[in-house]
C-alpha positions as a printed NumPy array, in Angstrom:
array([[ 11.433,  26.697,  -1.966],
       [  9.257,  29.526,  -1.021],
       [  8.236,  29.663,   2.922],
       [  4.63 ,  28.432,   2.425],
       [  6.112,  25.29 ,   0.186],
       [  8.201,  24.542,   3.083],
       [  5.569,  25.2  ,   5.507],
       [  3.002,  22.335,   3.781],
       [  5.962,  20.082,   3.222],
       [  6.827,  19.648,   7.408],
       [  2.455,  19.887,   7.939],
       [  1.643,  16.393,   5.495],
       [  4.933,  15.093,   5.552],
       [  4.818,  11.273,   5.97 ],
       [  4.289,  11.076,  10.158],
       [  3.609,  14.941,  10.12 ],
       [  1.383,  16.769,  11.918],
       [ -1.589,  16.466,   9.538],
       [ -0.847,  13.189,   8.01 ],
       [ -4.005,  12.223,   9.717],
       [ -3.631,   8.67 ,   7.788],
       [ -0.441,   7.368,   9.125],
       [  1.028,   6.838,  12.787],
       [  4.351,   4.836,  13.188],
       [  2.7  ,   1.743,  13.912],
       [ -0.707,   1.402,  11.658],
       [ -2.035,   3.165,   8.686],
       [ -5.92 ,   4.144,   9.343],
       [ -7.42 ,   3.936,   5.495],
       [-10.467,   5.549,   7.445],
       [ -8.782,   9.081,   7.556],
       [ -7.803,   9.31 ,   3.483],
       [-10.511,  11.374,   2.729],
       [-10.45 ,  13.769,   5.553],
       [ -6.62 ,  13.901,   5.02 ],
       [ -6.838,  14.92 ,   1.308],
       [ -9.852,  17.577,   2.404],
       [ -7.611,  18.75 ,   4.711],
       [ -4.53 ,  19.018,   2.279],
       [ -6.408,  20.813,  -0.235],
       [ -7.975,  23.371,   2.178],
       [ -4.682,  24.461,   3.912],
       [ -3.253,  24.453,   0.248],
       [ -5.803,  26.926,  -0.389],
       [ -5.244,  28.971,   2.122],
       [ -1.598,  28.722,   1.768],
       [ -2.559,  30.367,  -1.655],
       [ -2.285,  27.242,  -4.537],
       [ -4.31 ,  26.766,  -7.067],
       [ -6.21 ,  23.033,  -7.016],
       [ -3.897,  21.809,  -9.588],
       [ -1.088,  23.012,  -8.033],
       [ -1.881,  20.824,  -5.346],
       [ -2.751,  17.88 ,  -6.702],
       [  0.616,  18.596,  -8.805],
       [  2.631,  18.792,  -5.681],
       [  0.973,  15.945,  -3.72 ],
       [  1.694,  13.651,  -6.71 ],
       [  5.362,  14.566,  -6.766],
       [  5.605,  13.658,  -3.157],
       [  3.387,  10.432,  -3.776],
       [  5.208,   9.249,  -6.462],
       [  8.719,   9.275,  -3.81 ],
       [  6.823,   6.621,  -2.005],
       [  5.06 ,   2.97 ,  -2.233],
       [  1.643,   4.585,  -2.507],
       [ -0.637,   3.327,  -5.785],
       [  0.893,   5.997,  -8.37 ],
       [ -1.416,   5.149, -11.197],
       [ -3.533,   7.981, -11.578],
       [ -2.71 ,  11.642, -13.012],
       [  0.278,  13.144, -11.975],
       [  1.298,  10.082, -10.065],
       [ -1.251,  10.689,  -7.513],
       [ -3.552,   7.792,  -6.054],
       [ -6.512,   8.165,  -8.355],
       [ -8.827,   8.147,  -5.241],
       [ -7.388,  11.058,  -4.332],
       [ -7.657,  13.961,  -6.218],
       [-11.567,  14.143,  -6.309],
       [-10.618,  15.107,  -2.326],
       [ -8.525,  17.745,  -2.796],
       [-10.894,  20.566,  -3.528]])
C-alpha cells in the first residue's frame, strides 16, 4: 500500500476524519453527497483517476452493510458524486 492509499484509507475510514456521514451515535443521510464530493476531490488530489476511486470506495463498501448493488459494489447513489 503506497503512502497516499494509506493516507485516504485513515481520512474516510468508517468514524474517520472525513466520514462526514457517520458519528458513533447517528448516521446523518444529509452529508452523503458532500461526503462523496469530498472523497473524490481529495482522491484527486491524492493523484487517482475517477475510476480508481469509485473502484476503491466500492471495495471498502462492499466490507460493510452499505446497499452494494450498484457497479463495483458501490451504493449506486454514489458514484455520480465522486467527480
Amino acid at each position: 500500500m503506497t503512502l497516499r492509499d494509506a493516507a485516504m484509507l485513515a481520512l474516510f475510514q468508517e468514524y474517520g476524519p472525513m466520514d462526514y456521514q457517520k458519528s458513533p451515535s447517528v448516521f446523518n443521510a444529509d452529508y452523503r453527497d458532500f461526503g462523496d464530493h469530498d472523497y473524490g476531490v481529495v482522491a484527486a488530489a491524492a493523484g487517482h483517476a475517477k475510476d480508481e476511486a469509485i473502484i476503491a470506495a466500492g471495495i471498502y463498501n462492499a466490507t460493510s452493510t452499505n446497499d452494494k448493488s450498484g457497479a463495483f459494489f458501490n451504493n449506486p447513489k454514489n458514484p455520480s458524486f465522486v467527480e
